[in-house]
Coordinates of N, CA and C and ligand atoms in Angstrom, one line a residue:
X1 N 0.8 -1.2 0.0 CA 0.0 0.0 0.0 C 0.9 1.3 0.0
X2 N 2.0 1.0 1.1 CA 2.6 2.5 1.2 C 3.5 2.7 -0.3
X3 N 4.0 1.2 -0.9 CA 4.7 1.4 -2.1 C 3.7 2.3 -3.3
X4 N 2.7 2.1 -3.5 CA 1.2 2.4 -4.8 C 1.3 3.9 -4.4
X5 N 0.9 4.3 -2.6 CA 1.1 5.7 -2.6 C 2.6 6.1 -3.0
X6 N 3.8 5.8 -2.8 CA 4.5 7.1 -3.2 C 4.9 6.6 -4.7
X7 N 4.7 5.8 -5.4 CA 4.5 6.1 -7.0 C 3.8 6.6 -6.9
X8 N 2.2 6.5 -6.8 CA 1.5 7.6 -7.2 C 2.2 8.9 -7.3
X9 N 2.4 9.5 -6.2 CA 3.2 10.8 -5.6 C 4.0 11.0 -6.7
X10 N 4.9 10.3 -6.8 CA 6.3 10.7 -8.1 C 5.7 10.7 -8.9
X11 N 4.6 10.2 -9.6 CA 3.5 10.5 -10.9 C 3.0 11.7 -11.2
X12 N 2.8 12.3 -9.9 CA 2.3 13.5 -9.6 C 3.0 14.9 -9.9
X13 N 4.3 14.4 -9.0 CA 5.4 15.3 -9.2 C 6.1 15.3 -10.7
X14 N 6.1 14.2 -11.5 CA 6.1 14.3 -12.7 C 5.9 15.2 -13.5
X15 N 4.3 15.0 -13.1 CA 3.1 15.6 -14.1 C 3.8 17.1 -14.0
X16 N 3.9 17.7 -12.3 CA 3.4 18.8 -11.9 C 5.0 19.9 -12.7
X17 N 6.3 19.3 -12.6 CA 7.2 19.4 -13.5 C 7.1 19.9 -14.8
X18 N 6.2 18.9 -15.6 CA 6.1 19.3 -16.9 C 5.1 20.7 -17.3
X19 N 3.9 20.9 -16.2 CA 3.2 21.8 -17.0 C 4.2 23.7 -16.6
X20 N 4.7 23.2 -15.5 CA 5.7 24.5 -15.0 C 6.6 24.4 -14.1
X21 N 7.8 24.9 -15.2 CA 9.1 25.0 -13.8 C 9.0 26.0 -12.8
X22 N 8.9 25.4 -11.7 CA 9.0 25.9 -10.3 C 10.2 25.3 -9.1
X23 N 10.5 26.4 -8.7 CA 11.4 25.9 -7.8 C 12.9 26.6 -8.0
X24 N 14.0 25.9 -8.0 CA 15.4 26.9 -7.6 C 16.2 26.2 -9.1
X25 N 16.3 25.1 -9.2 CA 16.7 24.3 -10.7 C 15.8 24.8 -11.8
X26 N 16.4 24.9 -12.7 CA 15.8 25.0 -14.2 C 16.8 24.6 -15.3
X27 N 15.8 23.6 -16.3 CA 17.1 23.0 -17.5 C 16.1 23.8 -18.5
X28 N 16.8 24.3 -19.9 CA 16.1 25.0 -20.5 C 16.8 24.5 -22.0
X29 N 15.8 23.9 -22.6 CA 16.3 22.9 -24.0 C 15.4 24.3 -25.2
X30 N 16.8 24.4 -25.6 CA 16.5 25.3 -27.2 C 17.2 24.8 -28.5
X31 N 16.9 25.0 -29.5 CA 17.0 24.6 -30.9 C 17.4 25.2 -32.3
X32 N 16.8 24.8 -33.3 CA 17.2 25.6 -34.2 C 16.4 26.9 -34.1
X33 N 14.6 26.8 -33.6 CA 13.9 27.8 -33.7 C 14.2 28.9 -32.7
X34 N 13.7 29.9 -32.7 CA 13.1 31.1 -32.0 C 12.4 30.9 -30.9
X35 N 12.7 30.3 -29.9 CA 12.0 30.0 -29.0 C 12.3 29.0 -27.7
X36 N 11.9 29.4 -26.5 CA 12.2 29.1 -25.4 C 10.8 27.8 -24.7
X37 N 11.6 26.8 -24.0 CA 10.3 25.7 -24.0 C 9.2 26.0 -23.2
X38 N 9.7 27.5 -22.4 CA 8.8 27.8 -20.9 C 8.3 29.2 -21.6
X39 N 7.1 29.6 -20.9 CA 7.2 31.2 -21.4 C 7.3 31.8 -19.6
X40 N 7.3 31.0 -18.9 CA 6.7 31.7 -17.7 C 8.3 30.7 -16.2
X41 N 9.0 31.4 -15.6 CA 9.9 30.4 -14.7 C 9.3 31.0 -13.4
X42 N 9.3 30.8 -12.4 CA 8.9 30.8 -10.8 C 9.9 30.8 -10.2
X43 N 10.7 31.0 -9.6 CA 11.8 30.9 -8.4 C 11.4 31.5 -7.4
X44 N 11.7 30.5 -6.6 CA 11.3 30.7 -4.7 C 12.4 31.6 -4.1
X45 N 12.2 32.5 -3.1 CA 13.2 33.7 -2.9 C 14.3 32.6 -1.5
X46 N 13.8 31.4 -1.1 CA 13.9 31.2 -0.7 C 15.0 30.0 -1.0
X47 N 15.1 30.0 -2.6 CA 16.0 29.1 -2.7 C 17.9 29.5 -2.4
X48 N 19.0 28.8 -1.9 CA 19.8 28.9 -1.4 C 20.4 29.9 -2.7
X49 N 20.2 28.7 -3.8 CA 21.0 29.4 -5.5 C 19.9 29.2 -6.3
X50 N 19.6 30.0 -7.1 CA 18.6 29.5 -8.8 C 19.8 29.2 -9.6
X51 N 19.2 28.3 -9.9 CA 20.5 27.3 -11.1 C 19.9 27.2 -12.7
X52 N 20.4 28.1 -13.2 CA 19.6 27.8 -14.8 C 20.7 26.8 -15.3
X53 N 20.5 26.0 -16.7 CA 21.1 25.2 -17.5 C 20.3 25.5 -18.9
X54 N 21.7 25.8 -19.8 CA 20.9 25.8 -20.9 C 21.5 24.9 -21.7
X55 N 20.3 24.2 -22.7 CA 21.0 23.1 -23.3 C 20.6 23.6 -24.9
X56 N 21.3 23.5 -25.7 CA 21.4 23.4 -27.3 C 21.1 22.0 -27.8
X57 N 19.9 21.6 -28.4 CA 19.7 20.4 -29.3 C 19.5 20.5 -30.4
X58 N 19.8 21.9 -31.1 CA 19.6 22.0 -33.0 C 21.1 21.5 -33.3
X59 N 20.8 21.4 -34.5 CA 22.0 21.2 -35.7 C 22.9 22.4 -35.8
X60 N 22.2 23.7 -35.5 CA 23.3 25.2 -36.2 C 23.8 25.8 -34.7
X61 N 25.1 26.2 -35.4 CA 26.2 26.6 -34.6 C 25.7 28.0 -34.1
X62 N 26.2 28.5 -32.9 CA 26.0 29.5 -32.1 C 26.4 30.8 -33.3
X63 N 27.1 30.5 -34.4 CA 27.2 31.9 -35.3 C 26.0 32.2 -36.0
X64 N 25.2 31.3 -36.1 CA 24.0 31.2 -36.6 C 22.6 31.5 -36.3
X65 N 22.5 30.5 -35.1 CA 21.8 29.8 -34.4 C 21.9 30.1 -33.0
X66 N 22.8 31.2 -32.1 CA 23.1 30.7 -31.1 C 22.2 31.3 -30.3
X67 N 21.7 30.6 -28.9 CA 20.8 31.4 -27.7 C 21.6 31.6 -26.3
X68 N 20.7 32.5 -25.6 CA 21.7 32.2 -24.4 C 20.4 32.6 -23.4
X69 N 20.8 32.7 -22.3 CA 19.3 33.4 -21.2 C 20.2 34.3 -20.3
X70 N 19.1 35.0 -21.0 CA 19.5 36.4 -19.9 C 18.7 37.2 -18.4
X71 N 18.8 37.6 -17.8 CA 17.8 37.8 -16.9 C 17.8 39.5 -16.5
X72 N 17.1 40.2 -16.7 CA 16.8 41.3 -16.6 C 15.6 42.1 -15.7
X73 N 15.2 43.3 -15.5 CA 13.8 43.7 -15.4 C 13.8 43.7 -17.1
X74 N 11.9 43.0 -17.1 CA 11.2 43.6 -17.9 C 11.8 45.0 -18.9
X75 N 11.5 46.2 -18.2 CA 12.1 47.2 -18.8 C 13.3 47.7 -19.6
X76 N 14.4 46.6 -19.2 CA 15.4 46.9 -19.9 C 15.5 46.2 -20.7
X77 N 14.8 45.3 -21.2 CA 14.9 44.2 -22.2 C 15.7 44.9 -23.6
X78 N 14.6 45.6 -24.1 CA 15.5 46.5 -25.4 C 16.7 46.9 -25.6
X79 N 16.9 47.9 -24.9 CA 18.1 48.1 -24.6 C 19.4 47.7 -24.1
X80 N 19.0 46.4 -23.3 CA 20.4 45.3 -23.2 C 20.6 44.9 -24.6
X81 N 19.4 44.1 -25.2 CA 19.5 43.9 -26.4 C 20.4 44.4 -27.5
X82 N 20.0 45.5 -27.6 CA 20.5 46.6 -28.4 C 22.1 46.8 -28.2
X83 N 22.6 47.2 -27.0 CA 23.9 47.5 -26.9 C 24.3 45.9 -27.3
X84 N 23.7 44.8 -27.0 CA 23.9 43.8 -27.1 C 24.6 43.2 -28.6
X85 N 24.0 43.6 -29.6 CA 24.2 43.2 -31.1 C 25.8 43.9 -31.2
X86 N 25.7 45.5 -30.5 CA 27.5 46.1 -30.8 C 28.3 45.3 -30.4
X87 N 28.1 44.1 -29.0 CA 28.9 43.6 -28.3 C 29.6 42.5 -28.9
X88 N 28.8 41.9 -29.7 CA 29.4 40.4 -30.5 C 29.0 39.4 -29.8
X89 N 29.7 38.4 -30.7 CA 29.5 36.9 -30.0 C 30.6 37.0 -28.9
X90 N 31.6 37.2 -29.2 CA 32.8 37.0 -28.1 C 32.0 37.5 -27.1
X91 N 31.5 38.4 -26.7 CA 30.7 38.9 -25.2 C 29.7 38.8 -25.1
X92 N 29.3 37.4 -25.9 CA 27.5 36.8 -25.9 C 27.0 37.6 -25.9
X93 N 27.3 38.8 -27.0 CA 26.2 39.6 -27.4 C 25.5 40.3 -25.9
X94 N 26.4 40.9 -25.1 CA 25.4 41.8 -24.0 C 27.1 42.8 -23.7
X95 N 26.4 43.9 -23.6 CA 27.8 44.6 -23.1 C 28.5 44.7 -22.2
X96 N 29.9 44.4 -22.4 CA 30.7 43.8 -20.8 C 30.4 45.0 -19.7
X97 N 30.2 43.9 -18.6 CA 29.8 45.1 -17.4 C 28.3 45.8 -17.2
X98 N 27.7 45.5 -18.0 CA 26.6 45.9 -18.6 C 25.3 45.9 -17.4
X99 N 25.0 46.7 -16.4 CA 24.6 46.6 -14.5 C 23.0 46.3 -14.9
X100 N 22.4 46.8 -15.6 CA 20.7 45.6 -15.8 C 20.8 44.7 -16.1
X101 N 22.4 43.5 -16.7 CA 21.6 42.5 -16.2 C 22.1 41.5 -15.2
X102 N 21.1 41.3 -15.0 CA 21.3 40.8 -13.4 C 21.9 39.2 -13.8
X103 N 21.7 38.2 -14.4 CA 22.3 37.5 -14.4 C 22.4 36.4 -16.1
X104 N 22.7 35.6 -16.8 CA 22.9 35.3 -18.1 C 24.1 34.4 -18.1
X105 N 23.3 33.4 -19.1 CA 24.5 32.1 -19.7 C 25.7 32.5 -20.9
X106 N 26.1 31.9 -21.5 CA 27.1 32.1 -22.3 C 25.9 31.9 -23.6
X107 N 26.0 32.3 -24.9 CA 25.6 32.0 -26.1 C 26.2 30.7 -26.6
X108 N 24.7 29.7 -26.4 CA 25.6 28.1 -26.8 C 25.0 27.9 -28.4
X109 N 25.6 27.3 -29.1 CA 25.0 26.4 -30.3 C 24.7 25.0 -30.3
X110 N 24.8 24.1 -31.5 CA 24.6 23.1 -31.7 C 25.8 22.5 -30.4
X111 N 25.1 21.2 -29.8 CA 25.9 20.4 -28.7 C 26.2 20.9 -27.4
X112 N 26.1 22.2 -27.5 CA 26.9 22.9 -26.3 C 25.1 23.3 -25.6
X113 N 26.4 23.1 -23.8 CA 25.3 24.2 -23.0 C 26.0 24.5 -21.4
X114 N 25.7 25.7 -20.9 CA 25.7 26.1 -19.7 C 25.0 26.5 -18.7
X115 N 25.4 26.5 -17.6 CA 25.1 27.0 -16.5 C 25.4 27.4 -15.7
X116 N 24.7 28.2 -15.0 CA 25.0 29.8 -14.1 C 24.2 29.2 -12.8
X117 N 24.5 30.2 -11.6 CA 23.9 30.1 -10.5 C 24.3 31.5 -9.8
X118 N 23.1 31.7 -9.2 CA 23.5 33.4 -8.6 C 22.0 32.9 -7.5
X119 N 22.1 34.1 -6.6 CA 21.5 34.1 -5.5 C 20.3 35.1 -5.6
X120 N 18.9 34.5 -4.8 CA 18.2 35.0 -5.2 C 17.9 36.4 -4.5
X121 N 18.6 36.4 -3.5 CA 18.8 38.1 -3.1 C 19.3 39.1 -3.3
X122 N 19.9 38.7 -4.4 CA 20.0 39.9 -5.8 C 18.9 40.2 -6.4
X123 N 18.0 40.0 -6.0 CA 16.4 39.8 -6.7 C 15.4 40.9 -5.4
X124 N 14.6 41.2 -6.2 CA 13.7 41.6 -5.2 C 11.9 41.3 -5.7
X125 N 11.5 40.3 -4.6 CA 10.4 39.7 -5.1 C 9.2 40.7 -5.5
X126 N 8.2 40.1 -6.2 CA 7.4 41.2 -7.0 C 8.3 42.2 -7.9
X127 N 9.3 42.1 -8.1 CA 9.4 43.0 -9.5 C 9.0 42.3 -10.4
X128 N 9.3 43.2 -12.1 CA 9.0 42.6 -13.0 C 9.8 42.4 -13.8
X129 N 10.0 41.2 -13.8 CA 11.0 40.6 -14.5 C 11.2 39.5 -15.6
X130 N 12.3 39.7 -16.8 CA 11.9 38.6 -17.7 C 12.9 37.7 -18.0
X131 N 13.0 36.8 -18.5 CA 14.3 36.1 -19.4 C 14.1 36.3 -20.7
X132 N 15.2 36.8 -21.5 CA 15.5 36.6 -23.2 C 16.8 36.0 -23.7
X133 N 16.5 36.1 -24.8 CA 18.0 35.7 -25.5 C 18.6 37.1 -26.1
X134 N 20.0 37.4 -26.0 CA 20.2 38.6 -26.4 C 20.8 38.4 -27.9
X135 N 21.0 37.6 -28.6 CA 21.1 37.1 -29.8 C 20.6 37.9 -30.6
X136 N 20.9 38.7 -32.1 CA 20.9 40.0 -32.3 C 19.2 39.5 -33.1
X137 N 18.1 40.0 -33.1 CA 17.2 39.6 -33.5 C 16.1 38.5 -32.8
X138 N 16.5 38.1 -31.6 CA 15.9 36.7 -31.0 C 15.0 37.1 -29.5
X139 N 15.5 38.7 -29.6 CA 14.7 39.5 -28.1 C 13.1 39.3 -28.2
X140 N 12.8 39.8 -29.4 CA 11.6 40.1 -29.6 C 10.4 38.9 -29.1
X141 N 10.9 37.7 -29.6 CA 10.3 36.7 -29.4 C 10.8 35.5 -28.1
X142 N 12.1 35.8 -28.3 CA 12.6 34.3 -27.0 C 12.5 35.2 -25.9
X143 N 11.5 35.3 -25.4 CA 11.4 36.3 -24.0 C 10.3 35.4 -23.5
X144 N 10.3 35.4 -21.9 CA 9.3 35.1 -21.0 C 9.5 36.2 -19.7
X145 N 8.7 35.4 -18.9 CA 8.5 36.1 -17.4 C 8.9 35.6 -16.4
X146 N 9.8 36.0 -15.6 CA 10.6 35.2 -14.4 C 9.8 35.8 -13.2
X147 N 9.8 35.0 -12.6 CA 9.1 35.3 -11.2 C 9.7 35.0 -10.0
X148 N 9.9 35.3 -9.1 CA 10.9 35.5 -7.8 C 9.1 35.5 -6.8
X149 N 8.9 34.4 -6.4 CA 8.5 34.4 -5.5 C 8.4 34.7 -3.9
Ligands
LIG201 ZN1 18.2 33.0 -29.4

């Protein structure tokens, strides 16, 4: 009996996994397209680290193709972006030292991927806040909403 309940349970937590990442981990699988698998991340203020991972499963190379995640307020999205394209790939496309944004992966391509960890009290709950790709052309669309719990 007690084995049936905790499968059940891990079935549950499964499920609950796939419709939204919540919590302090996040794995974030991108591709050839324009586009991020989540539109929406959660993180608890409460967690020690938020740990993003980003993973590349297309065929084309980061000169091409490449994404990265960036973490910003809302507001500044454009404008990272922007100085972003003068920066290049060598500086994954965001400008060195660049104080909006608060935290961001390296620009991966085909096979590659990374991960970052920073603390969530660099954050301050209830702002508004998003993740994009700063990839010269990829802001507009590879954007969601990060939430700090
Ligand atoms: Zn991108």
């Amino acid at each position: 009996m007690l084995r049936i309940t905790s499968f059940f349970a891990a079935g549950l937590l499964a499920l609950t996994s796939l419709s939204a990442q919540s919590a302090c981990d996040f794995t974030i699988e991108v591709n050839d397209t324009l586009k991020f698998p989540i539109k929406e991340m959660v993180a608890e203020s409460t967690c020690e680290a938020i740990n993003v991972t980003i993973t590349h499963t297309g065929k084309m190379p980061k000169t091409t193709m490449g994404h990265n995640w960036v973490l910003s307020k809302t507001q500044d999205i454009q404008a990272i972006a922007m100085d972003g394209v003068n920066a290049g790939l060598d500086n994954n496309y965001l400008k060195p030292d660049d104080t909006r944004v608060l935290a961001h992966t390296k620009i991966v391509g085909s096979g590659e991927s990374d991960s970052i960890s920073f603390s969530p009290g660099s954050l301050t709950p209830g702002e508004d806040y998003s993740f994009f790709c700063s990839f010269p052309g990829h802001w507009a669309v590879m954007v969601g909403k990060f939430v700090l719990k």
